[in-house]
Amino acid sequence: MNRREFIKRSGLFGATAAASPTLFLGGCSKPALPGTGEIATTPTVCDICFWKCAGTVHTENGLPWKITGNPDDTHSQGRLCTRGTGGLGAYQDRDRIQQPLLRVTEDGQQKFKPVSWDEAIDFIAERMQSIAGKHGNDRLALLAHGSGGTHFERLLNAFGSHIYAHPSYAQCRGPRDIGFSLTFGESVGSPDRTDMANSGCIVLIGSHIGENLHNSQVQTFTQAVENDASIITVDPRFSVAASKSQYWLPIRPGTDIALLLAWMNVLINEELYDREYIQNYATGFEQLKAHVQPFNPEWAYLETGLDPEQIRTTARTMAMHAPATLVHPGRHTTWYGDDTQRSRAIAIINALLGSWGRKGGFYQPEKVALPKYPAPKPDKSKTDWKSIIQKDFPLAPSGISQAIIENSIGDDAYIKGLFVYSTNLPLTIPNITQKLQQAANSLDLVVVIDTLPAEITGYADVILPECTYLERYDNLRNSPEKIPSLALREPAFKPKHQTKPGWWIAKQLAEKLGLGKYFPWQDYAEVLDWQLKQVGSSLEEMQKIGVKQFKRKTPLYFKPGEKVEFKTATGKIELYSGILKEYGYDPLPKYTPPQESPEGYYRLIYGRAPAHTFGRTTNNPLLFELMPENTVWVNSRTAKAHKLVSGDYVKLKNQDGVISNRIRVRVTERVGPNAVFMAHGFGHTAPNLRLTSNVGADDASLITNVKVDPISGGTGMRSNFVTFMEA
Ligand SMILES: Nc1nc2c(c(=O)[nH]1)N[C@H]1C(S)=C(S)[C@@H](COP(=O)(O)OP(=O)(O)OC[C@H]3O[C@@H](n4cnc5c(=O)[nH]c(N)nc54)[C@H](O)[C@@H]3O)O[C@H]1N2
Ligand SMILES: Nc1nc2c(c(=O)[nH]1)N[C@H]1C(S)=C(S)[C@@H](COP(=O)(O)OP(=O)(O)OC[C@H]3O[C@@H](n4cnc5c(=O)[nH]c(N)nc54)[C@H](O)[C@@H]3O)O[C@H]1N2
Ligand code: SF4
Ligand SMILES: [Mo]
């Protein structure tokens, strides 16, 4: 009998919180005057988002003081963003999970009981072995987002399970990865390989750089603005980026493919495209040319609401600066369910402008050739799990998170045990809570590894408290980028309470399961030191410098006239995609008109706010202070019709009758009359997130109409509509 009650309330999560009344005193009765103590510094890699900026943690007498950016780091260029600067709040958060917790039933009621690490590890290992005995070793899955996920992936691989997914695929970059890979044979990667510092023209399709605070991307965008680059921002909302733009195109939501097709039509018919580049590198031009003929700017006007002359002028501006014109691929691209087609259209325009592999467009990234630590390698998967759990998406290169949940439901489900590392699924995957509950009822084991008592912990059998990034080693940062570099994250503090680093937890489990040979290190520092020594550095050196840059071995851009072999089926840039055709999809980008709003409802759009990363920082005491709650942006006409004024609390009701938590109104001209906008990450319901619980509204709860992209499996989130109710 596996019925798991969703456990909402447990006084145990923050049991000792009352003992530390202020944030900075850390229990000292008489703190030294600030500035008089002993200062120490430790290198870190910020983990408040996934841009991975390198920085330095400064402590005074061992107590937190500040985190600054490392000047030798290209991700931060010496400056952390708002959120990274508030990283100390993750360490100081009073609501952190303090010890392992096990689901028990006492007096007929399910609750979490604090247990020792030994007890927690024993319990998990036993359940894993029992699953393996009944169903085979390959039935465990991992959902992860973040640096420590690799340790658990290794653990499951060593055990014989290979099923995993990251929400950064099907809830984020999936369509873009496939769209660009199908076209250029490679995806855009992270950090995005955009050469904005050298661009003469930048086109942003929704990308709201400036609110989306990926650090060096904001800095290179700012550089482009300072260089007088022409910025063209396509966004139904007057975003921060729109305010820096030469052209703001307030598009009707969901009609971007119509605009992109019209731009192609102008570039091709006015012969503004890079003819030589297309001749040398691309295939399918004639098919593309024929395909876009009907889609002139007048046609696009009817779909997008954008002035045809403005569509022509912006296409000509793009061509004027080409190849130093970058049509930004965006990052969170799971919007309307036709997202791979939109990403393909963006890729194709970049090809027409000749910007892939060219200065001011997309550079060719390079990583440091860092050898792997010589530990035994787990065997490869014996089962083709993707063809079992996500067979409808044969082109998906990665695991699809919602498919893992769906394949965990029912007695016949393929997946029998689930590890969730650093991803808060109820706020992350739209419309998932009911399925999560069903999955939790079916699975033999649910392990959640988190730092906070987030909503996802309520579904666990065992909750394992990881220490924060400021208290642990992780893998060296080695990203594909312009200047290859390595960066070190090292503990600045001893882990608080009984929390432990991910690498330690995975190793304990492995040892208990008799898989210790896959984790032969005593301390993860050994792994890092060994790796660093292979490339002429050492842990000791990195402890001093934090970031080390390496010389590139490959050219940054294509050389003029260079023969390039693209990693596509034809070895060329595929304007027409033979693979899409072969699998029964449209080989050239197809426009699908968006779903219309029901009468009296407004399209719900969402995005980022500079002070927060999703829902992972809303309980961070320092960042909470900067932005305690989100607001719903409402156009003044809409506000008038509903008699709303700024500061009012309302509830939002969606097309399926789901009602949100209360949220304050912000009346503004910056969003059109047909849509409303809110920042994602608020409206937590977990009661032990004491600062943020029940504050603001959660966009995810209102996203019940999910449009799944048939190519990538991405969950399109923007076909939802809301109206206002009294709070
Ligand atoms: N409705 C809606 N859904 C979205 C989006 C949206 O805008 N709106 N955005 C999508 C995008 S682009 C993405 S990338 C995903 C992001 O999705 P997630 O990465 O799932 O985002 P969070 O909700 O921030 O969840 C992070 C979880 O990790 C925990 N955590 C933080 N630090 C650590 C740590 O050091 N160790 C461990 N073990 N846990 C830690 C936090 O407490 C939290 O529970 O969401 C997607 N889903
Ligand atoms: N501060 C901060 N920065 C972050 C993050 C964070 O949590 N906090 N998360 C990071 C992550 S993981 C990601 S993936 C990125 C996401 O950031 P981006 O990829 O830049 O943005 P999106 O979420 O795709 O788009 C949000 C914008 O799209 C606009 N929009 C809505 N509908 C439409 C439409 O139909 N057409 C067009 N053209 N625009 C539309 C919205 O008004 C909004 O301005 O941000 C990253 N940066
Ligand atoms: S962009 Fe900001 S939050 Fe993200 S890693 Fe860099 S400093 Fe940290
Ligand atoms: Mo994302």
PDB file of C-alpha atoms and ligand atoms in Angstrom, residues 83 172 205-208 211-214 234-237 239 251 253-254 256 330-332 335-336 605-610 612-614 677 718, ligand 2:
ATOM      1  CA  ARG A  83      20.476  37.680  -7.381  1.00  0.00           C
ATOM      2  CA  CYS A 172      12.825  25.615 -21.333  1.00  0.00           C
ATOM      3  CA  ILE A 205      11.967  37.618 -30.081  1.00  0.00           C
ATOM      4  CA  GLY A 206      10.539  37.719 -26.575  1.00  0.00           C
ATOM      5  CA  SER A 207      13.981  37.440 -24.963  1.00  0.00           C
ATOM      6  CA  HIS A 208      13.666  39.996 -22.226  1.00  0.00           C
ATOM      7  CA  GLU A 211      14.736  41.263 -16.711  1.00  0.00           C
ATOM      8  CA  ASN A 212      16.208  37.924 -17.792  1.00  0.00           C
ATOM      9  CA  LEU A 213      19.403  38.720 -15.939  1.00  0.00           C
ATOM     10  CA  HIS A 214      21.889  36.224 -17.337  1.00  0.00           C
ATOM     11  CA  VAL A 234       9.483  41.847 -30.646  1.00  0.00           C
ATOM     12  CA  ASP A 235       7.407  41.580 -27.502  1.00  0.00           C
ATOM     13  CA  PRO A 236       3.745  42.225 -26.732  1.00  0.00           C
ATOM     14  CA  ARG A 237       5.038  43.885 -23.567  1.00  0.00           C
ATOM     15  CA  SER A 239      10.072  45.132 -21.791  1.00  0.00           C
ATOM     16  CA  ILE A 251       3.289  41.716 -31.666  1.00  0.00           C
ATOM     17  CA  PRO A 253       1.048  37.063 -28.775  1.00  0.00           C
ATOM     18  CA  GLY A 254       1.650  33.736 -30.490  1.00  0.00           C
ATOM     19  CA  ASP A 256       5.887  35.297 -34.190  1.00  0.00           C
ATOM     20  CA  GLY A 330      15.749  33.020 -26.903  1.00  0.00           C
ATOM     21  CA  ARG A 331      16.073  30.528 -24.091  1.00  0.00           C
ATOM     22  CA  HIS A 332      12.754  29.704 -22.466  1.00  0.00           C
ATOM     23  CA  TRP A 335       5.390  28.904 -25.551  1.00  0.00           C
ATOM     24  CA  TYR A 336       2.580  27.846 -27.919  1.00  0.00           C
ATOM     25  CA  ILE A 605       2.047  35.864 -20.170  1.00  0.00           C
ATOM     26  CA  TYR A 606       4.851  35.535 -17.683  1.00  0.00           C
ATOM     27  CA  GLY A 607       8.574  36.074 -17.456  1.00  0.00           C
ATOM     28  CA  ARG A 608      11.453  36.936 -15.170  1.00  0.00           C
ATOM     29  CA  ALA A 609      11.980  39.629 -12.557  1.00  0.00           C
ATOM     30  CA  PRO A 610      15.556  40.831 -11.945  1.00  0.00           C
ATOM     31  CA  HIS A 612      14.554  36.388  -8.407  1.00  0.00           C
ATOM     32  CA  THR A 613      15.319  33.059 -10.035  1.00  0.00           C
ATOM     33  CA  PHE A 614      12.086  31.136 -10.520  1.00  0.00           C
ATOM     34  CA  PHE A 677       1.851  39.687 -17.343  1.00  0.00           C
ATOM     35  CA  ARG A 718       1.107  30.496 -23.133  1.00  0.00           C
TER      36      ARG A 718
HETATM   37  N1  LIG B   2      16.279  37.389 -13.220  1.00  0.00           N
HETATM   38  C1  LIG B   2      16.206  36.192 -13.790  1.00  0.00           C
HETATM   39  N2  LIG B   2      16.819  35.973 -14.968  1.00  0.00           N
HETATM   40  C2  LIG B   2      16.733  34.765 -15.551  1.00  0.00           C
HETATM   41  C3  LIG B   2      16.028  33.689 -14.956  1.00  0.00           C
HETATM   42  C4  LIG B   2      15.394  33.949 -13.710  1.00  0.00           C
HETATM   43  O1  LIG B   2      14.735  33.075 -13.125  1.00  0.00           O
HETATM   44  N3  LIG B   2      15.497  35.194 -13.179  1.00  0.00           N
HETATM   45  N4  LIG B   2      15.920  32.471 -15.579  1.00  0.00           N
HETATM   46  C5  LIG B   2      16.822  32.176 -16.681  1.00  0.00           C
HETATM   47  C6  LIG B   2      16.274  31.100 -17.538  1.00  0.00           C
HETATM   48  S1  LIG B   2      16.441  29.489 -17.026  1.00  0.00           S
HETATM   49  C7  LIG B   2      15.716  31.349 -18.741  1.00  0.00           C
HETATM   50  S2  LIG B   2      15.223  30.044 -19.694  1.00  0.00           S
HETATM   51  C8  LIG B   2      15.604  32.713 -19.280  1.00  0.00           C
HETATM   52  C9  LIG B   2      14.226  33.011 -19.894  1.00  0.00           C
HETATM   53  O2  LIG B   2      14.220  34.265 -20.451  1.00  0.00           O
HETATM   54  P1  LIG B   2      13.946  34.596 -22.010  1.00  0.00           P
HETATM   55  O3  LIG B   2      14.282  33.445 -22.855  1.00  0.00           O
HETATM   56  O4  LIG B   2      14.533  35.928 -22.238  1.00  0.00           O
HETATM   57  O5  LIG B   2      12.403  34.893 -21.993  1.00  0.00           O
HETATM   58  P2  LIG B   2      11.025  34.130 -22.144  1.00  0.00           P
HETATM   59  O6  LIG B   2      10.630  33.603 -20.816  1.00  0.00           O
HETATM   60  O7  LIG B   2      10.970  33.250 -23.289  1.00  0.00           O
HETATM   61  O8  LIG B   2      10.129  35.344 -22.539  1.00  0.00           O
HETATM   62  C10 LIG B   2       9.595  36.303 -21.691  1.00  0.00           C
HETATM   63  C11 LIG B   2       9.221  37.499 -22.564  1.00  0.00           C
HETATM   64  O9  LIG B   2       8.402  37.041 -23.660  1.00  0.00           O
HETATM   65  C12 LIG B   2       7.365  37.969 -23.874  1.00  0.00           C
HETATM   66  N5  LIG B   2       6.291  37.304 -24.623  1.00  0.00           N
HETATM   67  C13 LIG B   2       5.201  36.674 -24.144  1.00  0.00           C
HETATM   68  N6  LIG B   2       4.477  36.161 -25.158  1.00  0.00           N
HETATM   69  C14 LIG B   2       5.133  36.462 -26.309  1.00  0.00           C
HETATM   70  C15 LIG B   2       4.889  36.193 -27.696  1.00  0.00           C
HETATM   71  O10 LIG B   2       3.928  35.545 -28.080  1.00  0.00           O
HETATM   72  N7  LIG B   2       5.802  36.651 -28.589  1.00  0.00           N
HETATM   73  C16 LIG B   2       6.874  37.375 -28.218  1.00  0.00           C
HETATM   74  N8  LIG B   2       7.712  37.787 -29.163  1.00  0.00           N
HETATM   75  N9  LIG B   2       7.132  37.648 -26.911  1.00  0.00           N
HETATM   76  C17 LIG B   2       6.281  37.186 -25.979  1.00  0.00           C
HETATM   77  C18 LIG B   2       7.022  38.400 -22.466  1.00  0.00           C
HETATM   78  O11 LIG B   2       6.327  39.620 -22.488  1.00  0.00           O
HETATM   79  C19 LIG B   2       8.406  38.507 -21.812  1.00  0.00           C
HETATM   80  O12 LIG B   2       8.967  39.797 -21.991  1.00  0.00           O
HETATM   81  O13 LIG B   2      15.839  33.669 -18.258  1.00  0.00           O
HETATM   82  C20 LIG B   2      17.042  33.416 -17.537  1.00  0.00           C
HETATM   83  N10 LIG B   2      17.326  34.568 -16.752  1.00  0.00           N
END
